[in-house]
Amino acid sequence: MIRFRDARREDVAAILGLLADDALGAQRETAPLEIYLAAFDRMAAAPGMLLIVGEQEGRVVATYQLAILPGLSLRAATRALVEAVRVASDLRSQGIGADLMADAEARARAAGATLIQLTTHRSRERAHRFYERLGFTASHIGYKRALD
């Protein structure tokens, strides 16, 4: 049984382990822990920003970030943006991801969002199929640009 809850500062190391637990993340998540702790503090202080963990028997086994974004388009719709979705590699394909996304959707609805959206890396083909099974559609093309 997975219990989803707000992440705490002491969860950051476990969250980093989940974020780095694939080929892309292993290359990206290499900063010192202090950098991530400072980022956690900024997130915790930001309105509409949630960092959630899934816990099983005291172990953090899943995580996602949810940003609630008020807007003017789509009749002043509030959107929910889901980012950094991860499930521990030894527990994938057991329904935890579906439970995680259901939790994100419930939190988004509770915050007044009428649309939930996410991005996923082009190379994550299994993730694409997973999101499509949940009813997400690849309706847009996304672009990113580093601001280094």
PDB file of C-alpha atoms in Angstrom:
ATOM      1  CA  MET A   1       0.000   0.000   0.000  1.00  0.00           C
ATOM      2  CA  ILE A   2       1.381   3.386  -1.051  1.00  0.00           C
ATOM      3  CA  ARG A   3       0.644   6.507   0.954  1.00  0.00           C
ATOM      4  CA  PHE A   4       1.134   9.831  -0.826  1.00  0.00           C
ATOM      5  CA  ARG A   5       2.118  12.846   1.260  1.00  0.00           C
ATOM      6  CA  ASP A   6       3.881  16.181   1.047  1.00  0.00           C
ATOM      7  CA  ALA A   7       7.628  15.724   0.818  1.00  0.00           C
ATOM      8  CA  ARG A   8       9.752  16.805   3.755  1.00  0.00           C
ATOM      9  CA  ARG A   9      13.272  18.157   3.699  1.00  0.00           C
ATOM     10  CA  GLU A  10      14.579  14.844   5.016  1.00  0.00           C
ATOM     11  CA  ASP A  11      13.097  13.117   1.920  1.00  0.00           C
ATOM     12  CA  VAL A  12      15.307  15.040  -0.511  1.00  0.00           C
ATOM     13  CA  ALA A  13      18.094  12.437  -0.667  1.00  0.00           C
ATOM     14  CA  ALA A  14      15.574   9.662  -1.386  1.00  0.00           C
ATOM     15  CA  ILE A  15      13.884  11.802  -4.042  1.00  0.00           C
ATOM     16  CA  LEU A  16      17.264  12.382  -5.670  1.00  0.00           C
ATOM     17  CA  GLY A  17      17.794   8.642  -5.729  1.00  0.00           C
ATOM     18  CA  LEU A  18      14.550   8.248  -7.663  1.00  0.00           C
ATOM     19  CA  LEU A  19      15.373  11.099 -10.056  1.00  0.00           C
ATOM     20  CA  ALA A  20      18.801   9.610 -10.806  1.00  0.00           C
ATOM     21  CA  ASP A  21      17.486   6.055 -11.250  1.00  0.00           C
ATOM     22  CA  ASP A  22      17.523   6.037 -15.040  1.00  0.00           C
ATOM     23  CA  ALA A  23      19.896   6.871 -17.876  1.00  0.00           C
ATOM     24  CA  LEU A  24      18.781  10.491 -18.215  1.00  0.00           C
ATOM     25  CA  GLY A  25      18.618  11.245 -14.512  1.00  0.00           C
ATOM     26  CA  ALA A  26      21.961   9.652 -13.765  1.00  0.00           C
ATOM     27  CA  GLN A  27      23.562  12.223 -16.074  1.00  0.00           C
ATOM     28  CA  ARG A  28      21.563  15.209 -14.788  1.00  0.00           C
ATOM     29  CA  GLU A  29      21.328  14.835 -11.008  1.00  0.00           C
ATOM     30  CA  THR A  30      24.937  15.281 -10.000  1.00  0.00           C
ATOM     31  CA  ALA A  31      24.940  18.504  -7.948  1.00  0.00           C
ATOM     32  CA  PRO A  32      25.866  18.501  -4.255  1.00  0.00           C
ATOM     33  CA  LEU A  33      23.003  17.745  -1.856  1.00  0.00           C
ATOM     34  CA  GLU A  34      23.073  21.334  -0.526  1.00  0.00           C
ATOM     35  CA  ILE A  35      21.931  22.608  -3.934  1.00  0.00           C
ATOM     36  CA  TYR A  36      18.886  20.333  -3.849  1.00  0.00           C
ATOM     37  CA  LEU A  37      18.088  21.232  -0.245  1.00  0.00           C
ATOM     38  CA  ALA A  38      18.098  24.936  -1.143  1.00  0.00           C
ATOM     39  CA  ALA A  39      15.814  24.185  -4.094  1.00  0.00           C
ATOM     40  CA  PHE A  40      13.490  22.237  -1.801  1.00  0.00           C
ATOM     41  CA  ASP A  41      13.311  25.236   0.543  1.00  0.00           C
ATOM     42  CA  ARG A  42      12.387  27.526  -2.369  1.00  0.00           C
ATOM     43  CA  MET A  43       9.722  25.097  -3.544  1.00  0.00           C
ATOM     44  CA  ALA A  44       8.266  24.740  -0.063  1.00  0.00           C
ATOM     45  CA  ALA A  45       7.925  28.528   0.163  1.00  0.00           C
ATOM     46  CA  ALA A  46       6.298  28.952  -3.273  1.00  0.00           C
ATOM     47  CA  PRO A  47       2.495  29.150  -3.423  1.00  0.00           C
ATOM     48  CA  GLY A  48       0.925  26.478  -5.610  1.00  0.00           C
ATOM     49  CA  MET A  49       4.054  24.315  -5.670  1.00  0.00           C
ATOM     50  CA  LEU A  50       3.799  20.809  -4.262  1.00  0.00           C
ATOM     51  CA  LEU A  51       6.425  18.105  -4.028  1.00  0.00           C
ATOM     52  CA  ILE A  52       4.812  14.770  -3.231  1.00  0.00           C
ATOM     53  CA  VAL A  53       6.297  11.428  -2.284  1.00  0.00           C
ATOM     54  CA  GLY A  54       4.797   7.966  -2.245  1.00  0.00           C
ATOM     55  CA  GLU A  55       5.827   5.997   0.796  1.00  0.00           C
ATOM     56  CA  GLN A  56       5.637   2.243   1.276  1.00  0.00           C
ATOM     57  CA  GLU A  57       6.642   0.678   4.592  1.00  0.00           C
ATOM     58  CA  GLY A  58       8.682   3.770   5.472  1.00  0.00           C
ATOM     59  CA  ARG A  59      10.517   3.860   2.113  1.00  0.00           C
ATOM     60  CA  VAL A  60      10.076   6.697  -0.392  1.00  0.00           C
ATOM     61  CA  VAL A  61       9.261   4.787  -3.596  1.00  0.00           C
ATOM     62  CA  ALA A  62       7.693   7.438  -5.821  1.00  0.00           C
ATOM     63  CA  THR A  63       7.642  11.180  -6.328  1.00  0.00           C
ATOM     64  CA  TYR A  64       6.189  13.958  -8.437  1.00  0.00           C
ATOM     65  CA  GLN A  65       6.046  17.735  -8.464  1.00  0.00           C
ATOM     66  CA  LEU A  66       2.747  19.539  -9.008  1.00  0.00           C
ATOM     67  CA  ALA A  67       2.555  23.214  -9.921  1.00  0.00           C
ATOM     68  CA  ILE A  68      -0.805  24.959  -9.874  1.00  0.00           C
ATOM     69  CA  LEU A  69      -0.803  27.664 -12.542  1.00  0.00           C
ATOM     70  CA  PRO A  70      -3.624  30.213 -12.684  1.00  0.00           C
ATOM     71  CA  GLY A  71      -4.074  31.600 -16.186  1.00  0.00           C
ATOM     72  CA  LEU A  72      -6.167  33.682 -18.546  1.00  0.00           C
ATOM     73  CA  SER A  73      -6.378  31.349 -21.553  1.00  0.00           C
ATOM     74  CA  LEU A  74      -9.063  28.691 -21.879  1.00  0.00           C
ATOM     75  CA  ARG A  75     -11.598  30.917 -20.088  1.00  0.00           C
ATOM     76  CA  ALA A  76      -9.191  31.723 -17.260  1.00  0.00           C
ATOM     77  CA  ALA A  77      -8.432  28.075 -16.591  1.00  0.00           C
ATOM     78  CA  THR A  78      -6.183  26.998 -13.784  1.00  0.00           C
ATOM     79  CA  ARG A  79      -3.767  24.358 -15.007  1.00  0.00           C
ATOM     80  CA  ALA A  80      -1.869  21.747 -13.085  1.00  0.00           C
ATOM     81  CA  LEU A  81       1.603  20.936 -14.349  1.00  0.00           C
ATOM     82  CA  VAL A  82       3.058  17.578 -13.333  1.00  0.00           C
ATOM     83  CA  GLU A  83       6.836  17.228 -13.417  1.00  0.00           C
ATOM     84  CA  ALA A  84       9.574  14.855 -12.222  1.00  0.00           C
ATOM     85  CA  VAL A  85       7.369  11.744 -12.060  1.00  0.00           C
ATOM     86  CA  ARG A  86       9.347   8.762 -10.809  1.00  0.00           C
ATOM     87  CA  VAL A  87       8.683   5.325  -9.367  1.00  0.00           C
ATOM     88  CA  ALA A  88      11.454   3.165  -7.914  1.00  0.00           C
ATOM     89  CA  SER A  89      12.773   0.914 -10.673  1.00  0.00           C
ATOM     90  CA  ASP A  90      12.219  -2.263  -8.639  1.00  0.00           C
ATOM     91  CA  LEU A  91       8.525  -1.403  -8.223  1.00  0.00           C
ATOM     92  CA  ARG A  92       7.578  -0.323 -11.743  1.00  0.00           C
ATOM     93  CA  SER A  93       4.711  -2.008 -13.613  1.00  0.00           C
ATOM     94  CA  GLN A  94       2.832  -2.676 -10.354  1.00  0.00           C
ATOM     95  CA  GLY A  95       0.251   0.132 -10.583  1.00  0.00           C
ATOM     96  CA  ILE A  96       2.136   2.653  -8.443  1.00  0.00           C
ATOM     97  CA  GLY A  97       2.473   5.090 -11.341  1.00  0.00           C
ATOM     98  CA  ALA A  98      -1.279   4.981 -11.969  1.00  0.00           C
ATOM     99  CA  ASP A  99      -1.912   5.583  -8.261  1.00  0.00           C
ATOM    100  CA  LEU A 100       0.592   8.437  -8.315  1.00  0.00           C
ATOM    101  CA  MET A 101      -1.126  10.112 -11.267  1.00  0.00           C
ATOM    102  CA  ALA A 102      -4.547   9.622  -9.652  1.00  0.00           C
ATOM    103  CA  ASP A 103      -3.191  11.385  -6.571  1.00  0.00           C
ATOM    104  CA  ALA A 104      -1.863  14.233  -8.741  1.00  0.00           C
ATOM    105  CA  GLU A 105      -5.223  14.563 -10.471  1.00  0.00           C
ATOM    106  CA  ALA A 106      -7.106  14.627  -7.165  1.00  0.00           C
ATOM    107  CA  ARG A 107      -4.803  17.343  -5.805  1.00  0.00           C
ATOM    108  CA  ALA A 108      -5.144  19.309  -9.045  1.00  0.00           C
ATOM    109  CA  ARG A 109      -8.949  19.161  -8.900  1.00  0.00           C
ATOM    110  CA  ALA A 110      -8.908  20.177  -5.233  1.00  0.00           C
ATOM    111  CA  ALA A 111      -6.827  23.219  -6.197  1.00  0.00           C
ATOM    112  CA  GLY A 112      -9.373  24.225  -8.834  1.00  0.00           C
ATOM    113  CA  ALA A 113      -7.476  23.081 -11.909  1.00  0.00           C
ATOM    114  CA  THR A 114      -9.509  22.211 -14.979  1.00  0.00           C
ATOM    115  CA  LEU A 115      -6.583  20.877 -17.005  1.00  0.00           C
ATOM    116  CA  ILE A 116      -3.637  18.684 -16.063  1.00  0.00           C
ATOM    117  CA  GLN A 117      -0.584  18.583 -18.279  1.00  0.00           C
ATOM    118  CA  LEU A 118       2.937  17.228 -18.302  1.00  0.00           C
ATOM    119  CA  THR A 119       6.024  16.854 -20.406  1.00  0.00           C
ATOM    120  CA  THR A 120       8.129  13.774 -20.798  1.00  0.00           C
ATOM    121  CA  HIS A 121      11.416  13.303 -22.564  1.00  0.00           C
ATOM    122  CA  ARG A 122      11.146  12.186 -26.171  1.00  0.00           C
ATOM    123  CA  SER A 123      13.225   9.058 -25.391  1.00  0.00           C
ATOM    124  CA  ARG A 124      10.879   7.770 -22.664  1.00  0.00           C
ATOM    125  CA  GLU A 125       8.683   5.660 -24.930  1.00  0.00           C
ATOM    126  CA  ARG A 126       7.352   3.467 -22.093  1.00  0.00           C
ATOM    127  CA  ALA A 127       6.286   6.617 -20.262  1.00  0.00           C
ATOM    128  CA  HIS A 128       4.488   7.864 -23.381  1.00  0.00           C
ATOM    129  CA  ARG A 129       2.455   4.662 -23.565  1.00  0.00           C
ATOM    130  CA  PHE A 130       1.731   4.867 -19.816  1.00  0.00           C
ATOM    131  CA  TYR A 131       0.387   8.426 -20.033  1.00  0.00           C
ATOM    132  CA  GLU A 132      -1.696   7.558 -23.099  1.00  0.00           C
ATOM    133  CA  ARG A 133      -3.262   4.643 -21.180  1.00  0.00           C
ATOM    134  CA  LEU A 134      -4.247   7.162 -18.506  1.00  0.00           C
ATOM    135  CA  GLY A 135      -6.031   9.331 -21.063  1.00  0.00           C
ATOM    136  CA  PHE A 136      -3.361  11.949 -21.767  1.00  0.00           C
ATOM    137  CA  THR A 137      -2.938  12.983 -25.391  1.00  0.00           C
ATOM    138  CA  ALA A 138       0.209  14.210 -27.099  1.00  0.00           C
ATOM    139  CA  SER A 139      -1.613  17.314 -28.323  1.00  0.00           C
ATOM    140  CA  HIS A 140       1.249  19.823 -28.314  1.00  0.00           C
ATOM    141  CA  ILE A 141       4.895  20.069 -29.236  1.00  0.00           C
ATOM    142  CA  GLY A 142       7.117  21.270 -26.417  1.00  0.00           C
ATOM    143  CA  TYR A 143      10.314  23.265 -26.667  1.00  0.00           C
ATOM    144  CA  LYS A 144      12.984  23.949 -24.069  1.00  0.00           C
ATOM    145  CA  ARG A 145      15.980  26.212 -24.002  1.00  0.00           C
ATOM    146  CA  ALA A 146      18.663  26.256 -21.357  1.00  0.00           C
ATOM    147  CA  LEU A 147      19.268  29.660 -19.774  1.00  0.00           C
ATOM    148  CA  ASP A 148      22.833  28.994 -18.619  1.00  0.00           C
TER     149      ASP A 148
END
